[in-house]
């Protein structure tokens, strides 16, 4: 019989690695099994840690969990030695309908007691002189953070290894507990997840600032352009430009239409992107769930789920790792799994 400490985590994205790191630090004997898909959400993501600008009526549980996780982020990042960008988000609008979406968000945030300040056209340009001429109004959300998701994954792998986590491509161990943290693919790993988790495709681009081009914005910029959402997340050498969102199963192609929409809308918001080099086009899968909230619970004795993080898996990594650890500790103390 497996000892009450052997934990296999299936999935080496941000959720699996964070849970594995927390569990190993607490004395569990952890193996991460990962098949290294280039379409994992954690690898392709934009890196926004942004519960406030992601907020929307009906998703109150996600907002509360996101705010809880955002508070954990500075300590989480410091332990990993990963820098965070503290500059915040500007949410901007182009046409009247886009401005209406911002008004709705603003009213909702006020109702929920969250901080977001309306900014005028002139104030927007003082904050970000590179904004396009048709950007008309905005919202400043100073509390949002962002992180380089690939640097984060590297740091998590290092932290796991330093705490004795083993890595494998296939599970060969008889573990006490298996944690299913395989993102969108989790649906194929347990019958209870089959009709709960679904892949939500996202296309996303990485742009490199070329010599002579306007440097990237300081803030994360999120916009609605003729109804389509687009965001620009600054990086040291350029920016991440995302992202499309639609349901197409596990189709991993980057479509011409997806790239066209992203580039066209980004150019309205930040015209200098036309001068940048198109360094990477990628498609990845979010793990959608019926209520947009993650599934972090026992599926049966010995099988724990940590999946369904949809658009917020990076943001929710610390709070998820903490919840998984709490469940593992309870099981260890109660003598069950
Ligand atoms: C375009 C895009 C942009 C995004 N931007 C943001 C953002 O800015 N902020 C944010 O918070 N979130 C963002 N997200 C969402 C976020 O990326 C996900 O919620 C998060 O990555 C989920 O992490 P995960 O570890 O659960 O899954 P994943 O990162 O998908 O990792 C799952 C891992 O499991 C592995 N795997 C799958 N099946 C098996 C198997 N049978 N055996 C072994 N291994 C397996 C895969 O290879 C993969 O490595 C974005 C997502 C996309 C697609």
Coordinates of C-alpha atoms and ligand atoms in Angstrom, one line a residue:
X1 CA 0.0 0.0 0.0
X2 CA 1.3 3.5 -0.8
X3 CA 2.6 5.5 2.2
X4 CA 0.5 8.5 3.3
X5 CA 2.9 11.0 1.8
X6 CA 3.4 9.9 -1.8
X7 CA 1.7 12.5 -4.1
X8 CA 1.7 12.3 -7.9
X9 CA 0.7 15.6 -9.6
X10 CA -0.5 15.1 -13.2
X11 CA 0.3 18.2 -15.2
X12 CA 3.4 20.5 -14.9
X13 CA 1.7 23.9 -15.7
X14 CA 1.6 26.7 -13.2
X15 CA -1.1 24.9 -11.2
X16 CA 0.6 21.5 -10.9
X17 CA 4.0 23.0 -10.2
X18 CA 2.7 25.4 -7.6
X19 CA 0.8 22.6 -5.8
X20 CA 3.8 20.3 -6.1
X21 CA 6.1 23.0 -4.6
X22 CA 3.8 23.7 -1.6
X23 CA 3.3 20.0 -0.9
X24 CA 7.0 19.2 -1.1
X25 CA 7.9 22.0 1.2
X26 CA 5.4 20.5 3.7
X27 CA 7.1 17.1 3.7
X28 CA 5.1 15.2 1.0
X29 CA 7.0 13.0 -1.4
X30 CA 6.0 14.5 -4.7
X31 CA 6.3 13.5 -8.4
X32 CA 5.2 15.7 -11.2
X33 CA 4.1 13.9 -14.4
X34 CA 4.1 16.1 -17.4
X35 CA 4.0 15.5 -21.1
X36 CA 5.2 19.0 -22.0
X37 CA 2.6 20.3 -24.4
X38 CA 3.4 23.6 -26.2
X39 CA -0.3 24.5 -25.9
X40 CA -0.5 24.5 -22.1
X41 CA -2.2 27.7 -21.0
X42 CA 0.7 28.5 -18.6
X43 CA 3.3 28.6 -21.3
X44 CA 1.3 30.7 -23.8
X45 CA -0.4 33.1 -21.3
X46 CA -0.2 36.8 -21.2
X47 CA 0.8 37.0 -17.5
X48 CA -1.8 39.3 -16.2
X49 CA -2.7 39.0 -12.5
X50 CA -5.8 41.0 -12.8
X51 CA -8.9 40.1 -10.9
X52 CA -10.3 43.6 -11.1
X53 CA -10.2 44.0 -14.8
X54 CA -11.4 40.4 -15.3
X55 CA -14.4 41.0 -13.0
X56 CA -17.9 40.7 -14.5
X57 CA -21.4 40.5 -13.1
X58 CA -22.2 36.9 -12.2
X59 CA -18.6 35.9 -11.5
X60 CA -18.5 37.1 -7.9
X61 CA -16.9 33.9 -6.6
X62 CA -14.1 34.2 -9.2
X63 CA -13.5 37.9 -8.2
X64 CA -13.3 37.0 -4.5
X65 CA -10.9 34.1 -5.1
X66 CA -8.8 36.3 -7.5
X67 CA -8.5 39.1 -5.0
X68 CA -7.5 36.6 -2.3
X69 CA -4.9 35.2 -4.6
X70 CA -3.6 38.6 -5.7
X71 CA -2.8 39.4 -2.1
X72 CA -0.7 36.2 -1.9
X73 CA 1.2 37.1 -5.1
X74 CA 3.9 39.4 -3.7
X75 CA 5.1 36.8 -1.1
X76 CA 4.8 33.9 -3.7
X77 CA 6.9 35.8 -6.3
X78 CA 9.5 36.9 -3.7
X79 CA 10.0 33.3 -2.5
X80 CA 10.5 32.3 -6.1
X81 CA 12.7 35.3 -7.0
X82 CA 10.4 36.3 -9.8
X83 CA 9.9 40.0 -10.5
X84 CA 6.3 41.4 -10.7
X85 CA 5.3 44.4 -12.6
X86 CA 3.4 46.7 -10.2
X87 CA 2.4 49.4 -12.7
X88 CA -1.3 48.4 -13.0
X89 CA -3.8 48.2 -15.9
X90 CA -5.4 50.8 -18.1
X91 CA -8.7 49.6 -19.5
X92 CA -9.5 51.8 -22.5
X93 CA -12.4 52.2 -25.0
X94 CA -12.5 53.3 -28.6
X95 CA -16.2 53.7 -29.7
X96 CA -19.4 54.5 -27.9
X97 CA -20.3 50.8 -27.4
X98 CA -16.8 50.0 -26.0
X99 CA -17.1 53.0 -23.6
X100 CA -20.5 51.5 -22.5
X101 CA -18.7 48.2 -21.6
X102 CA -16.3 50.2 -19.5
X103 CA -19.1 52.1 -17.8
X104 CA -20.7 48.7 -16.9
X105 CA -17.5 47.4 -15.5
X106 CA -16.9 50.6 -13.5
X107 CA -20.4 50.5 -12.0
X108 CA -20.0 46.9 -11.1
X109 CA -16.6 47.4 -9.5
X110 CA -18.0 50.3 -7.5
X111 CA -20.9 48.1 -6.3
X112 CA -18.4 45.5 -5.2
X113 CA -16.3 48.0 -3.4
X114 CA -13.2 47.7 -5.7
X115 CA -10.9 50.5 -6.7
X116 CA -10.9 51.7 -10.4
X117 CA -10.7 55.3 -11.4
X118 CA -12.2 56.9 -14.6
X119 CA -9.5 58.7 -16.6
X120 CA -10.1 61.2 -19.3
X121 CA -8.7 61.2 -22.8
X122 CA -6.0 63.7 -21.7
X123 CA -5.1 61.9 -18.6
X124 CA -4.7 58.6 -20.6
X125 CA -2.2 60.3 -22.8
X126 CA -0.2 61.7 -19.9
X127 CA 0.0 58.1 -18.5
X128 CA 0.7 56.5 -21.9
X129 CA 1.6 58.9 -24.7
X130 CA 1.7 56.0 -27.3
X131 CA -2.0 55.4 -27.2
X132 CA -3.8 55.7 -30.5
X133 CA -5.8 58.9 -31.4
X134 CA -9.1 57.1 -31.4
X135 CA -8.8 55.8 -27.8
X136 CA -11.4 58.0 -26.0
X137 CA -11.8 57.1 -22.4
X138 CA -10.5 54.7 -19.8
X139 CA -10.3 53.2 -16.4
X140 CA -7.1 53.0 -14.3
X141 CA -6.8 49.9 -12.1
X142 CA -3.6 50.5 -10.0
X143 CA -3.8 47.2 -8.1
X144 CA -3.4 44.7 -11.0
X145 CA 0.0 43.0 -11.3
X146 CA 1.7 41.1 -14.1
X147 CA 4.4 38.5 -14.4
X148 CA 6.5 36.9 -17.1
X149 CA 4.8 33.6 -17.2
X150 CA 7.7 31.7 -18.7
X151 CA 10.2 33.0 -16.1
X152 CA 7.6 31.9 -13.5
X153 CA 7.5 28.4 -14.9
X154 CA 11.3 28.2 -14.8
X155 CA 11.4 29.4 -11.2
X156 CA 8.7 27.0 -10.2
X157 CA 10.5 24.0 -11.7
X158 CA 13.7 25.1 -9.9
X159 CA 11.8 25.5 -6.6
X160 CA 10.3 22.1 -7.0
X161 CA 13.6 20.5 -7.8
X162 CA 15.2 22.2 -4.8
X163 CA 12.5 20.7 -2.6
X164 CA 13.0 17.2 -3.8
X165 CA 10.1 17.0 -6.4
X166 CA 10.8 14.3 -9.1
X167 CA 9.8 14.8 -12.7
X168 CA 8.5 12.1 -15.0
X169 CA 6.9 11.8 -18.4
X170 CA 4.7 8.9 -17.3
X171 CA 3.3 7.9 -13.9
X172 CA 4.9 4.7 -12.7
X173 CA 4.4 5.1 -9.0
X174 CA 1.6 3.8 -6.8
X175 CA 0.9 7.1 -5.0
X176 CA -1.2 7.8 -2.0
X177 CA -2.9 10.8 -3.7
X178 CA -3.0 11.8 -7.4
X179 CA -3.6 15.4 -8.1
X180 CA -5.2 16.0 -11.5
X181 CA -3.8 19.4 -12.6
X182 CA -3.6 18.9 -16.4
X183 CA -5.5 22.0 -17.5
X184 CA -8.0 21.5 -20.3
X185 CA -6.8 17.9 -20.7
X186 CA -8.0 17.1 -17.1
X187 CA -11.4 16.2 -18.6
X188 CA -9.9 13.0 -20.1
X189 CA -8.4 11.9 -16.8
X190 CA -11.4 11.3 -14.6
X191 CA -15.1 10.6 -15.4
X192 CA -16.2 13.3 -13.0
X193 CA -14.4 16.0 -15.0
X194 CA -15.6 14.8 -18.4
X195 CA -18.7 17.1 -18.6
X196 CA -17.2 19.8 -16.4
X197 CA -14.0 20.9 -18.0
X198 CA -13.8 22.0 -21.6
X199 CA -11.0 23.5 -23.8
X200 CA -11.3 27.2 -24.6
X201 CA -8.8 28.1 -27.3
X202 CA -6.8 31.3 -27.2
X203 CA -4.4 32.7 -29.8
X204 CA -1.8 35.1 -28.6
X205 CA 1.2 36.9 -30.1
X206 CA 4.7 37.9 -28.8
X207 CA 6.1 41.1 -30.3
X208 CA 9.7 42.3 -30.0
X209 CA 10.4 46.1 -30.0
X210 CA 12.9 46.8 -32.8
X211 CA 15.6 49.5 -32.6
X212 CA 14.0 52.9 -33.1
X213 CA 10.4 51.7 -32.3
X214 CA 8.5 53.3 -29.5
X215 CA 9.1 51.3 -26.3
X216 CA 6.2 49.2 -25.0
X217 CA 3.6 50.8 -22.7
X218 CA 4.4 50.9 -19.0
X219 CA 0.9 49.7 -18.0
X220 CA -0.9 46.6 -19.1
X221 CA -3.5 47.9 -21.6
X222 CA -6.8 46.2 -22.1
X223 CA -9.2 47.5 -24.6
X224 CA -12.5 46.8 -26.4
X225 CA -12.2 47.7 -30.1
X226 CA -15.5 47.5 -31.9
X227 CA -16.6 45.0 -29.3
X228 CA -13.5 42.7 -29.5
X229 CA -11.3 42.5 -26.4
X230 CA -7.6 42.9 -26.9
X231 CA -4.7 43.3 -24.4
X232 CA -1.1 44.4 -24.5
X233 CA 1.1 43.2 -21.6
X234 CA 4.5 44.9 -21.5
X235 CA 7.7 42.7 -21.3
X236 CA 11.3 43.8 -21.0
X237 CA 11.9 43.4 -24.8
X238 CA 8.5 44.0 -26.2
X239 CA 4.9 42.9 -25.4
X240 CA 2.5 40.1 -25.4
X241 CA -0.6 40.7 -27.5
X242 CA -3.7 38.7 -26.8
X243 CA -5.9 37.0 -27.0
X244 CA -8.7 35.4 -29.0
X245 CA -11.2 33.2 -27.2
X246 CA -13.4 30.6 -28.7
X247 CA -14.5 27.0 -28.4
X248 CA -12.9 24.8 -31.1
X249 CA -12.1 21.6 -29.1
X250 CA -8.4 20.9 -29.1
X251 CA -7.7 22.6 -32.5
X252 CA -4.2 24.1 -31.9
X253 CA -3.8 25.9 -35.2
X254 CA -3.1 29.6 -35.1
X255 CA -5.6 31.0 -37.7
X256 CA -4.9 33.9 -40.1
X257 CA -8.1 35.5 -38.9
X258 CA -7.1 35.3 -35.3
X259 CA -3.7 37.0 -36.0
X260 CA -5.4 39.6 -38.2
X261 CA -8.0 40.6 -35.6
X262 CA -5.4 40.9 -32.8
X263 CA -2.9 43.0 -34.9
X264 CA -5.6 45.2 -36.3
X265 CA -7.2 45.9 -32.9
X266 CA -3.8 46.4 -31.2
X267 CA -2.8 48.9 -33.8
X268 CA -5.8 51.0 -33.0
X269 CA -4.9 51.0 -29.4
X270 CA -1.1 51.3 -29.7
X271 CA -0.1 52.2 -33.3
X272 CA 3.6 51.6 -32.7
X273 CA 3.0 47.8 -32.7
X274 CA 3.3 48.1 -36.5
X275 CA 7.0 48.7 -36.0
X276 CA 7.6 45.7 -33.8
X277 CA 8.8 42.2 -34.9
X278 CA 6.3 39.5 -34.8
X279 CA 8.3 37.0 -32.7
X280 CA 5.8 34.3 -32.0
X281 CA 2.2 33.2 -32.7
X282 CA 0.8 30.6 -30.4
X283 CA -2.4 28.9 -29.5
X284 CA -3.2 27.4 -26.1
X285 CA -6.1 26.0 -24.1
X286 CA -7.8 27.4 -21.1
X287 CA -9.6 24.9 -18.9
X288 CA -13.2 26.2 -19.0
X289 CA -15.7 25.3 -16.3
X290 CA -19.5 25.8 -16.1
X291 CA -19.3 28.7 -13.6
X292 CA -15.8 30.0 -14.7
X293 CA -14.5 29.0 -11.2
X294 CA -11.8 26.3 -10.6
X295 CA -12.5 22.8 -9.4
X296 CA -10.4 22.2 -6.3
X297 CA -11.8 19.2 -4.5
X298 CA -11.7 15.4 -3.9
X299 CA -13.2 13.5 -6.8
X300 CA -12.9 10.2 -4.9
X301 CA -10.6 9.0 -2.1
X302 CA -7.0 9.4 -3.4
X303 CA -7.9 11.6 -6.3
X304 CA -7.9 15.4 -6.0
X305 CA -8.7 17.9 -8.8
X306 CA -7.0 21.3 -9.2
X307 CA -8.2 22.4 -12.6
X308 CA -10.8 24.6 -14.4
X309 CA -8.9 27.9 -13.9
X310 CA -10.1 29.2 -17.3
X311 CA -8.8 32.8 -17.9
X312 CA -7.1 33.1 -14.4
X313 CA -4.8 30.2 -13.8
X314 CA -1.7 32.4 -13.2
X315 CA -3.5 34.7 -10.9
X316 CA -5.1 31.8 -9.0
X317 CA -1.9 29.7 -8.6
X318 CA -1.0 30.7 -5.0
X319 CA -4.5 30.3 -3.7
X320 CA -4.9 27.0 -5.5
X321 CA -1.6 25.6 -4.1
X322 CA -2.7 26.6 -0.6
X323 CA -6.1 24.9 -1.0
X324 CA -4.5 21.7 -2.4
X325 CA -2.0 21.7 0.5
X326 CA -4.8 22.2 3.1
X327 CA -6.7 19.2 1.6
X328 CA -3.6 17.0 1.6
X329 CA -2.8 17.9 5.2
X330 CA -6.4 17.1 6.3
X331 CA -6.2 13.8 4.6
X332 CA -2.8 13.0 6.1
X333 CA -4.1 14.0 9.6
X334 CA -7.3 12.0 9.1
X335 CA -5.4 9.0 7.9
X336 CA -7.2 8.9 4.5
X337 CA -6.7 10.1 1.0
Ligands
LIG1 C1 -4.0 32.7 -24.7 C2 -4.1 32.6 -23.2 C3 -3.8 33.7 -22.4 C4 -4.0 33.6 -21.0 N1 -3.6 34.7 -20.2 C5 -3.7 34.6 -18.9 C6 -3.3 35.7 -18.0 O1 -2.9 36.7 -18.5 N2 -3.5 35.5 -16.7 C7 -4.0 34.4 -16.1 O2 -4.1 34.3 -14.9 N3 -4.3 33.3 -16.9 C8 -4.2 33.4 -18.2 N4 -4.6 32.4 -19.0 C9 -5.1 31.2 -18.4 C10 -4.0 30.4 -17.8 O3 -3.0 30.2 -18.7 C11 -4.5 29.0 -17.4 O4 -5.7 29.1 -16.5 C12 -3.4 28.3 -16.6 O5 -2.3 28.1 -17.4 C13 -3.9 26.9 -16.2 O6 -2.8 26.2 -15.7 P1 -2.7 24.7 -15.6 O7 -1.5 24.3 -14.9 O8 -4.0 24.2 -14.9 O9 -2.8 24.1 -17.1 P2 -1.8 24.2 -18.2 O10 -0.9 25.3 -18.2 O11 -2.6 24.0 -19.5 O12 -0.9 22.9 -18.0 C14 -1.4 21.6 -18.1 C15 -0.2 20.7 -18.3 O13 -0.6 19.3 -18.2 C16 0.1 18.6 -19.1 N5 -0.7 17.4 -19.4 C17 -1.9 17.3 -20.1 N6 -2.3 16.0 -20.1 C18 -1.4 15.3 -19.5 C19 -1.3 13.9 -19.2 N7 -2.3 13.0 -19.5 N8 -0.2 13.5 -18.5 C20 0.8 14.4 -18.1 N9 0.7 15.7 -18.4 C21 -0.4 16.2 -19.0 C22 0.3 19.5 -20.3 O14 1.3 19.1 -21.1 C23 0.5 20.8 -19.6 O15 1.9 21.0 -19.4 C24 -4.4 32.4 -20.4 C25 -4.7 31.3 -21.2 C26 -4.5 31.4 -22.6 C27 -4.8 30.2 -23.4

